Amino acid sequence: MDKQQQRSGNGCVIWTRVSTKYQEENGGSLDYQKSLCEEYAKSNALNIKGYYGGRHESAKTPGSMVKEMINCVKKDKGIRYIIVSEYDRFSRNSAQAISILNDLTACGVIVVAAKTGQDTRDKNVFLMASIALSLSQWDNTNRVDKFISGRRNCLLKGVWVEKAPLGYYKEGKSKNTVCRLNDIGMLIRQAFIWKLDGCANSDILDRLRTRGLELSKQTLHKVLTNPFYAGKVQHKLIDNQMVDGVHESAITYAQFLEVQEIMSGRTGKYKHKHDIPEGPLKRHVLCDCDGTPLTFYLKKKNGKEYGYYKCNQHGCHTNVSALTMHDKYASMLSGYDLPPVMKDVVEKVVRQLLQEGNKDVEDSQTLLKRHLSEVERQIREAKVKVATGQIDSEIFSVAIQELEERRGKILLELEKCKNNLSNSGSEVDEIVAICCKLSNLWQGADLETRVKLQNLLFPNGIFWNHEKRDYRTPEKNAVFDIIGKISDSYKMKTEAENPASVPLCGQGDSNPHALRHQILSLAWLPITTRPQS
């Protein structure tokens, strides 16, 4: 400040700024600052030569707007004053603001604080401005620390203080904030259920699109791997610690963990489009020696192709003909065939469970009807617009084609819902038939149905013992474990045996909710057989 340029005249510019976009759009600070500066200029007969700022810009470092003003003022020697409402409008960073004031003062520019009428010509005022800026920075830092501490405390108590994730809306403020599921959230819940049933991500995206929710594959992946939907809160402010949230969950945490297993490929349910049709047991069967999933390959011999399963672990010699493994698998499945004496009992249980499962179908039907109404409204509007000349025929043609395609998919899904609700009787017969002849179903089914049945029977895969040349089943689906026990009991029955004494569907140690889901999975299994050669 020792060596300053001298300027004359009454030219001035006005500088206004707020820190955030929200303040710019929802507050009156910019208008207040402008009117305050204009009033000062008018009362002191200053000629306003321009306005700068007027929008939101970070206060941490000089942005493009303040740099533009400084460059303009340095070039135009007729500008003697810069009017601001307060000195911290340049920057909340005291060192940065003082640097700007020093730079402008050295150019002979006088910076005026319109609120107090003080300017930088007086060294005492400059010193007081520096002190005020330092205090302002201290106050701002203190408020930020308190704000962050408050957010951290809320997060540790399970209260989500950030923007509501996809599928949620927020109620309340601060520690009383609660996130609840909206219509999109109900669709996301359904997406998790579809994933649990073994659906590929591409199929889930198609189903969501039909119901009016457009997601990218990246967004779907983020949703399916976000523990928030399982009622958990995780944030960097609490070092990514996971705590129980107070918000409404879309699924249980146990279901979320199962989805993660599926997506990691460890259960074999995560399907790949390029699977070779002749290798349905690929990744489903594990080597008993080291737990490595077996791979499948084709080998040509005498002009014909033969399939083999092998373990790729170094030093392991497991390499088995696909024909052998398929025959052994079918033979093993026959051990889970339901004895005829149990048919009536299972039929009653399945019928009851299907009736309970119809509620999910009815909810899906409601969402589809709502989306259908919206699409039909858009079709009507498009027809009105082309008729009144608001859009040309080419745009109408493209729009109507897409809308009609959406409408067709929705109608198809509604028809499926209608069939699911009306065909409960036939579904019961199909499920009981599946239980009676699992081996026949697996041998005659296409690849997709085979894989789904495998994952339903053995959700954690099955082991192949190279020495015994046979399968080992460490963990089975609870429903089929029961059926297997019934089948064994029936084969060794005596006069004293009573089928009613065998634990069934939820009795004993089994989880009734898990059994319900597993039995209902049979209803959703596509009974599609391979074409006969």
XYZ file of C-alpha atoms in Angstrom, residues 115-432:
318
model
C -23.278 -0.849 4.284
C -20.901 1.246 6.477
C -19.770 3.879 3.988
C -16.106 3.150 4.760
C -13.486 2.913 1.995
C -9.896 1.752 1.622
C -8.336 5.228 1.323
C -8.104 5.296 5.108
C -5.352 2.953 6.386
C -7.266 2.425 9.625
C -10.332 1.364 7.634
C -8.158 -1.030 5.633
C -6.823 -2.517 8.874
C -10.334 -2.802 10.347
C -11.522 -4.435 7.107
C -8.710 -6.997 7.415
C -9.700 -7.747 11.001
C -13.397 -8.006 10.025
C -12.520 -10.421 7.224
C -10.508 -12.605 9.626
C -13.409 -12.652 12.093
C -15.785 -13.463 9.245
C -13.619 -16.405 8.219
C -13.454 -17.645 11.820
C -17.241 -17.400 12.142
C -17.763 -19.232 8.849
C -15.334 -22.019 9.805
C -16.984 -22.367 13.201
C -20.443 -22.645 11.655
C -19.211 -25.242 9.143
C -17.697 -27.319 11.962
C -20.973 -27.193 13.897
C -22.933 -28.085 10.769
C -20.698 -31.082 9.999
C -20.814 -32.234 13.627
C -24.602 -32.093 13.523
C -24.752 -34.104 10.307
C -22.319 -36.682 11.689
C -24.404 -37.066 14.840
C -27.563 -37.597 12.749
C -25.862 -40.218 10.570
C -24.606 -42.142 13.599
C -28.231 -42.321 14.782
C -29.329 -43.690 11.398
C -30.876 -40.444 10.107
C -30.102 -39.770 6.423
C -29.331 -36.058 6.004
C -28.304 -36.071 2.323
C -30.522 -35.918 -0.754
C -33.071 -38.737 -0.763
C -31.853 -41.694 -2.890
C -33.756 -42.856 -5.968
C -37.130 -44.264 -4.915
C -37.440 -42.214 -1.699
C -38.903 -38.908 -0.549
C -37.953 -37.070 2.653
C -40.150 -35.881 5.502
C -39.113 -33.751 8.466
C -35.906 -31.827 9.096
C -32.553 -32.436 10.753
C -32.713 -35.248 13.350
C -36.428 -35.785 12.602
C -35.800 -36.540 8.908
C -37.369 -39.776 7.663
C -37.063 -41.240 4.154
C -40.045 -43.173 2.809
C -40.541 -45.255 -0.324
C -42.454 -43.706 -3.231
C -43.840 -45.435 -6.357
C -40.345 -45.718 -7.854
C -39.176 -47.235 -4.576
C -41.820 -49.944 -4.856
C -40.471 -50.788 -8.334
C -36.928 -50.918 -6.947
C -38.169 -53.323 -4.275
C -39.531 -55.498 -7.080
C -36.161 -55.286 -8.886
C -34.459 -56.802 -5.828
C -37.041 -59.612 -5.770
C -36.457 -60.315 -9.464
C -32.718 -60.459 -8.797
C -33.311 -62.939 -5.982
C -35.267 -65.058 -8.453
C -32.210 -65.196 -10.723
C -33.214 -62.609 -13.344
C -30.418 -61.090 -15.411
C -29.937 -57.308 -15.118
C -31.014 -56.837 -18.749
C -34.331 -58.581 -18.020
C -34.851 -56.453 -14.895
C -34.233 -53.267 -16.906
C -36.803 -54.376 -19.506
C -39.400 -55.114 -16.823
C -38.801 -51.750 -15.120
C -39.018 -49.943 -18.474
C -42.370 -51.593 -19.152
C -43.575 -50.271 -15.805
C -42.435 -46.735 -16.609
C -39.014 -46.620 -14.925
C -36.051 -45.988 -17.247
C -32.695 -46.875 -15.666
C -29.236 -47.324 -17.130
C -27.395 -50.552 -16.350
C -24.921 -48.532 -14.250
C -27.719 -46.993 -12.181
C -29.334 -50.389 -11.628
C -26.001 -51.789 -10.435
C -25.614 -48.870 -7.989
C -29.138 -49.471 -6.671
C -28.650 -53.214 -6.220
C -25.371 -52.666 -4.335
C -26.588 -49.802 -2.118
C -27.258 -50.995 1.478
C -29.566 -47.995 2.021
C -32.369 -50.021 0.377
C -31.824 -52.666 3.069
C -32.333 -50.161 5.884
C -28.660 -49.305 6.452
C -26.877 -45.934 6.494
C -23.283 -45.583 5.299
C -21.410 -42.288 4.755
C -17.846 -40.941 4.586
C -18.609 -38.538 7.480
C -18.837 -41.598 9.755
C -15.865 -43.311 8.050
C -18.226 -45.470 5.973
C -19.362 -47.214 9.124
C -22.660 -49.029 8.532
C -25.451 -48.296 11.021
C -29.128 -49.220 11.201
C -31.211 -46.505 9.544
C -34.541 -45.118 10.716
C -35.850 -44.981 7.119
C -38.218 -47.414 5.424
C -36.341 -50.307 3.818
C -37.174 -51.869 0.452
C -35.827 -55.311 1.404
C -34.323 -57.037 4.428
C -30.576 -56.945 5.005
C -30.464 -60.745 4.613
C -32.046 -60.400 1.167
C -29.553 -57.638 0.298
C -26.616 -59.884 1.209
C -28.082 -62.664 -0.930
C -28.308 -60.273 -3.884
C -24.627 -59.391 -3.401
C -23.773 -63.087 -3.485
C -25.745 -63.509 -6.694
C -24.084 -60.522 -8.349
C -20.613 -61.681 -7.338
C -21.236 -64.932 -9.189
C -20.517 -67.117 -6.146
C -23.945 -68.783 -6.241
C -24.026 -69.342 -9.987
C -27.252 -67.355 -10.374
C -25.491 -64.496 -12.133
C -26.013 -65.645 -15.712
C -23.949 -64.750 -18.746
C -25.500 -64.464 -22.197
C -22.639 -66.273 -23.905
C -23.043 -69.585 -22.021
C -22.694 -72.613 -24.296
C -26.107 -74.389 -24.332
C -24.563 -77.822 -23.764
C -22.971 -76.730 -20.468
C -25.766 -75.917 -17.968
C -23.662 -77.103 -14.987
C -20.854 -74.626 -15.753
C -20.022 -72.610 -12.571
C -22.862 -74.417 -10.762
C -20.684 -77.478 -10.026
C -17.569 -76.924 -7.891
C -14.463 -79.081 -7.611
C -14.542 -80.991 -4.317
C -10.752 -80.671 -3.940
C -10.400 -76.882 -4.024
C -13.899 -75.378 -4.464
C -13.123 -74.018 -7.939
C -16.190 -73.690 -10.235
C -15.907 -76.104 -13.160
C -15.695 -74.688 -16.682
C -17.108 -76.220 -19.851
C -15.462 -76.792 -23.217
C -16.141 -78.652 -26.447
C -13.735 -81.120 -28.035
C -14.007 -82.436 -31.570
C -13.486 -86.136 -32.159
C -14.241 -88.080 -35.358
C -16.152 -85.120 -36.754
C -18.386 -84.792 -33.668
C -18.293 -82.402 -30.715
C -18.201 -83.714 -27.149
C -18.597 -81.630 -24.020
C -16.356 -81.768 -20.948
C -16.278 -80.108 -17.548
C -12.886 -79.382 -16.004
C -11.277 -77.683 -13.024
C -8.810 -74.958 -14.020
C -6.951 -74.999 -10.705
C -3.239 -75.671 -11.313
C -2.380 -79.281 -10.509
C -6.013 -80.488 -10.388
C -6.865 -83.278 -12.814
C -10.659 -83.116 -12.628
C -11.869 -83.442 -16.232
C -15.190 -85.211 -16.746
C -17.380 -85.951 -19.762
C -20.506 -83.804 -19.857
C -22.566 -86.895 -20.658
C -21.395 -88.562 -17.432
C -22.038 -85.506 -15.290
C -25.481 -84.882 -16.820
C -26.558 -88.519 -16.299
C -25.339 -88.450 -12.704
C -27.116 -85.139 -12.091
C -30.419 -86.443 -13.487
C -30.062 -89.601 -11.384
C -29.450 -87.498 -8.276
C -32.553 -85.375 -8.988
C -34.717 -88.493 -9.092
C -34.006 -88.825 -5.377
C -36.050 -85.647 -4.836
C -39.147 -86.888 -6.656
C -42.222 -86.527 -4.463
C -43.900 -89.803 -3.456
C -47.507 -90.058 -4.743
C -48.801 -90.488 -1.190
C -47.699 -86.897 -0.420
C -49.272 -85.301 -3.499
C -52.499 -84.121 -1.814
C -50.644 -82.637 1.188
C -48.197 -80.657 -0.983
C -51.028 -79.529 -3.261
C -52.880 -77.925 -0.322
C -49.735 -76.161 0.924
C -48.813 -74.840 -2.536
C -52.354 -73.614 -3.177
C -52.314 -71.616 0.068
C -48.892 -70.122 -0.685
C -49.897 -69.125 -4.214
C -52.930 -67.297 -2.880
C -50.633 -65.312 -0.572
C -48.279 -64.646 -3.490
C -51.072 -63.179 -5.617
C -50.819 -59.922 -3.650
C -47.465 -59.154 -5.320
C -49.057 -59.748 -8.719
C -51.969 -57.447 -7.852
C -49.556 -54.669 -6.776
C -47.663 -55.031 -10.046
C -50.950 -54.934 -11.948
C -51.887 -51.626 -10.265
C -48.574 -50.024 -11.259
C -48.899 -51.279 -14.831
C -52.436 -49.885 -15.175
C -51.266 -46.518 -13.876
C -48.418 -46.438 -16.394
C -50.763 -47.556 -19.195
C -53.064 -44.609 -18.455
C -50.100 -42.227 -18.655
C -48.893 -43.651 -21.986
C -52.410 -43.526 -23.481
C -52.696 -39.891 -22.347
C -49.425 -39.108 -24.143
C -50.723 -40.814 -27.290
C -53.881 -38.694 -27.230
C -51.872 -35.505 -26.713
C -49.557 -36.390 -29.610
C -52.544 -36.886 -31.910
C -54.018 -33.530 -30.871
C -50.700 -31.739 -31.435
C -50.230 -33.139 -34.956
C -53.845 -32.328 -35.795
C -53.439 -28.709 -34.665
C -50.069 -28.284 -36.343
C -48.033 -27.980 -33.117
C -45.721 -30.778 -34.307
C -45.001 -32.034 -37.823
C -45.902 -35.501 -39.067
C -42.312 -36.763 -38.966
C -41.915 -36.034 -35.245
C -45.394 -37.468 -34.631
C -44.505 -40.671 -36.456
C -41.387 -41.263 -34.345
C -43.177 -40.393 -31.078
C -46.279 -42.464 -31.742
C -44.207 -45.489 -32.732
C -42.314 -45.416 -29.443
C -45.482 -44.808 -27.415
C -47.366 -47.625 -29.136
C -44.421 -49.939 -28.495
C -44.520 -49.046 -24.791
C -48.267 -49.556 -24.722
C -47.911 -52.979 -26.310
C -45.338 -54.104 -23.742
C -47.507 -52.895 -20.875
C -50.556 -54.733 -22.243
C -48.435 -57.873 -22.577
C -47.312 -57.603 -18.941
C -50.908 -56.976 -17.829
C -51.984 -60.101 -19.671
C -49.286 -62.057 -17.822
C -50.565 -60.684 -14.504
C -54.106 -61.635 -15.477
C -53.011 -65.153 -16.377
C -51.050 -65.499 -13.136
C -54.117 -64.509 -11.119
C -56.548 -66.686 -13.048
C -54.381 -69.793 -13.506
C -53.645 -70.571 -9.870
C -55.192 -74.004 -10.287
C -53.015 -74.952 -13.241
C -49.938 -73.540 -11.481
C -50.606 -75.808 -8.492
C -50.760 -78.796 -10.820
C -47.529 -77.747 -12.552
C -45.647 -77.268 -9.261
C -46.756 -80.614 -7.897
